[in-house]
Amino acid sequence: MTNKRVLYVAGILLSFVALALVGNVYLLSRLNDEPAIKVSSVRALENLIRHRVRSLKPSYLNRNPRFFMYRNRLLRNYKPAPYENASVIWDIVNWWPAENEIYPMYDSSMGQLLSTLSKEPITRAQNSPRGTQLKLVLKLANQQKVIFKPQWYGRDEVIDGPVYGGKDRHNAEIYAFYLAAVLNMRWTPIAVGRKLDLKEIYQKADQELKNTMLVQETSNGTEYCVYGKCHYCTEDEPVCADENNLIEGAIIYLIPGTLSRHRSPWQRTYKDGVRAAWEDDMNYCIPLKDKIDTTRLLDLIDASIFDFLIQNGDRHHYETRGGGLILIDNGKAFGNPNKDFFDVLAPLYQCCILRKTTWDRLLVFSGGTLTDLIDRMTKNDELYPIINKKHKQAVERRLLIVYSVVEYCLDTYGEKILKS
Ligand SMILES: Nc1ncnc2c1ncn2[C@@H]1O[C@H](COP(=O)(O)OP(=O)(O)OP(=O)(O)O)[C@@H](O)[C@H]1O
Ligand SMILES: [Mn+2]
């Protein structure tokens, strides 16, 4: 071969190599645009995240100095305050909901509203026709209707089994309200704890509710129970008042306006041994990004963080108001403080995107301040403490997991995962 020919062949070969390289770089950049999750299973990712939690930077473990500014404002805003005329307060409150934001960030009427919810006399009681779990609809003296979810479990009871197991936890509804307020996801109904006199409720009940209540003479006097009217309600499973006729529960604000119900893309099958597509496909979010608009997806990712912290794995459907997601029905939370149901976070780790505002807010409440603050905010609730120490520790443990998942996404795809 002449020198010329050698150069010619080498030139062609080099061009091929160059083309191949450019092609590869292009392919890699395409893959970067489409963040395929590089870990092949939930189990593998969970292991990786658990490892990362152990080496989190001190800023995630210590108090953030920015916290103090939020703390004072939040404590002031949610402190129950005396009121004179409940109707005046409710006139204000019922103007609050704007799209999915149910109440403003700070408003001097919030403290008074919390007092009306826990103190206004109850004038009428009915069964709630909606949902599968026992609830009542109560009318307060100012004509306002609210929902009542009764206590089924003691604070320390551990619910084993699937993440959606057991009956509603009334205290979870209350904690969820305060957590959402702190995280600035003001999309939950306002909820307070209250002890009701079930004898008095019986007297105020309509005939249908009376028919689903039990009034029995016992050696300690008359015992009042209710089993209500709902999919899972049966006479064999009533909730009963104590010897003073008192029954604990959550009083929940009824969100006004039109709500639309949607099936969650991360719905479970609720059948033993039958898995949903998202449970096995770590790339589940890639096609979803084209099907759901980004705002909705970011709402669902915020919701998954919120649900993971409280251990709610039962958001089979979600509701929207004016286009934005609302977090109704938070009762299936705080079942087992010894467990983390990592897959509740699937929307976050499968999509690896997050609102920047959510991320900034989560960072403010590091170092144990999240549960400390909620604890202080709920000090005046009739049912304080709302959750026990083990559940508080679990919330803090899960917050570190959330930090680690977001760190993992940041390391893998960079700052572009944070959306404005
Ligand atoms: N605070 C509220 N404000 C407005 N609507 C509400 C409120 N709570 C419940 N609802 C309505 O009633 C429906 C049933 O309520 P919820 O989801 O709490 O019941 P559930 O018995 O837990 O039902 P499921 O078993 O389906 O989870 C909701 O989908 C919603 O439309
Ligand atoms: Mn429910």
mmCIF file of C-alpha atoms and ligand atoms in Angstrom, residues 130-135 147 149 168 173 189 232 252-256 259 261 314 316 319 328-329, ligand 1:
data_model
loop_
_atom_site.group_PDB
_atom_site.id
_atom_site.type_symbol
_atom_site.label_atom_id
_atom_site.label_comp_id
_atom_site.label_asym_id
_atom_site.label_seq_id
_atom_site.Cartn_x
_atom_site.Cartn_y
_atom_site.Cartn_z
ATOM 1 C CA ARG A 130 -70.101 9.465 51.243
ATOM 2 C CA GLY A 131 -67.115 7.145 51.355
ATOM 3 C CA THR A 132 -66.504 3.710 52.822
ATOM 4 C CA GLN A 133 -65.630 4.704 56.404
ATOM 5 C CA LEU A 134 -67.820 5.848 59.271
ATOM 6 C CA LYS A 135 -68.301 9.621 59.340
ATOM 7 C CA ILE A 147 -67.462 16.234 59.161
ATOM 8 C CA LYS A 149 -64.423 11.085 62.029
ATOM 9 C CA ASP A 168 -59.377 5.643 59.633
ATOM 10 C CA GLU A 173 -56.534 13.972 59.855
ATOM 11 C CA PRO A 189 -59.304 20.578 55.092
ATOM 12 C CA TYR A 232 -67.729 -0.947 55.951
ATOM 13 C CA ILE A 252 -63.085 18.422 59.645
ATOM 14 C CA TYR A 253 -63.953 21.469 57.595
ATOM 15 C CA LEU A 254 -66.129 20.702 54.569
ATOM 16 C CA ILE A 255 -64.390 22.159 51.554
ATOM 17 C CA PRO A 256 -66.977 24.107 49.559
ATOM 18 C CA LEU A 259 -64.458 18.819 43.534
ATOM 19 C CA ARG A 261 -62.278 12.927 41.510
ATOM 20 C CA ASP A 314 -54.238 4.882 50.385
ATOM 21 C CA HIS A 316 -56.184 5.527 45.301
ATOM 22 C CA GLU A 319 -59.560 15.196 44.162
ATOM 23 C CA ILE A 328 -58.835 15.093 51.364
ATOM 24 C CA ASP A 329 -59.001 11.882 53.348
HETATM 25 N N1 LIG B 1 -63.512 17.718 54.173
HETATM 26 C C1 LIG B 1 -64.165 17.478 53.054
HETATM 27 N N2 LIG B 1 -64.559 18.476 52.260
HETATM 28 C C2 LIG B 1 -65.248 18.235 51.128
HETATM 29 N N3 LIG B 1 -65.571 17.008 50.693
HETATM 30 C C3 LIG B 1 -65.222 15.973 51.451
HETATM 31 C C4 LIG B 1 -64.496 16.149 52.657
HETATM 32 N N4 LIG B 1 -64.262 14.932 53.191
HETATM 33 C C5 LIG B 1 -64.809 14.051 52.353
HETATM 34 N N5 LIG B 1 -65.381 14.654 51.308
HETATM 35 C C6 LIG B 1 -66.055 14.001 50.172
HETATM 36 O O1 LIG B 1 -66.527 12.739 50.538
HETATM 37 C C7 LIG B 1 -65.813 11.710 49.855
HETATM 38 C C8 LIG B 1 -65.507 10.580 50.804
HETATM 39 O O2 LIG B 1 -64.680 11.032 51.845
HETATM 40 P P1 LIG B 1 -63.400 10.222 52.306
HETATM 41 O O3 LIG B 1 -62.518 9.987 51.122
HETATM 42 O O4 LIG B 1 -62.809 10.895 53.497
HETATM 43 O O5 LIG B 1 -64.113 8.889 52.726
HETATM 44 P P2 LIG B 1 -63.598 7.427 52.962
HETATM 45 O O6 LIG B 1 -64.688 6.794 53.706
HETATM 46 O O7 LIG B 1 -62.263 7.421 53.560
HETATM 47 O O8 LIG B 1 -63.587 6.844 51.476
HETATM 48 P P3 LIG B 1 -62.569 5.816 50.784
HETATM 49 O O9 LIG B 1 -62.779 4.512 51.426
HETATM 50 O O10 LIG B 1 -62.983 5.850 49.347
HETATM 51 O O11 LIG B 1 -61.181 6.322 50.995
HETATM 52 C C9 LIG B 1 -64.562 12.392 49.307
HETATM 53 O O12 LIG B 1 -64.122 11.775 48.138
HETATM 54 C C10 LIG B 1 -65.042 13.809 49.080
HETATM 55 O O13 LIG B 1 -65.650 13.952 47.829
#
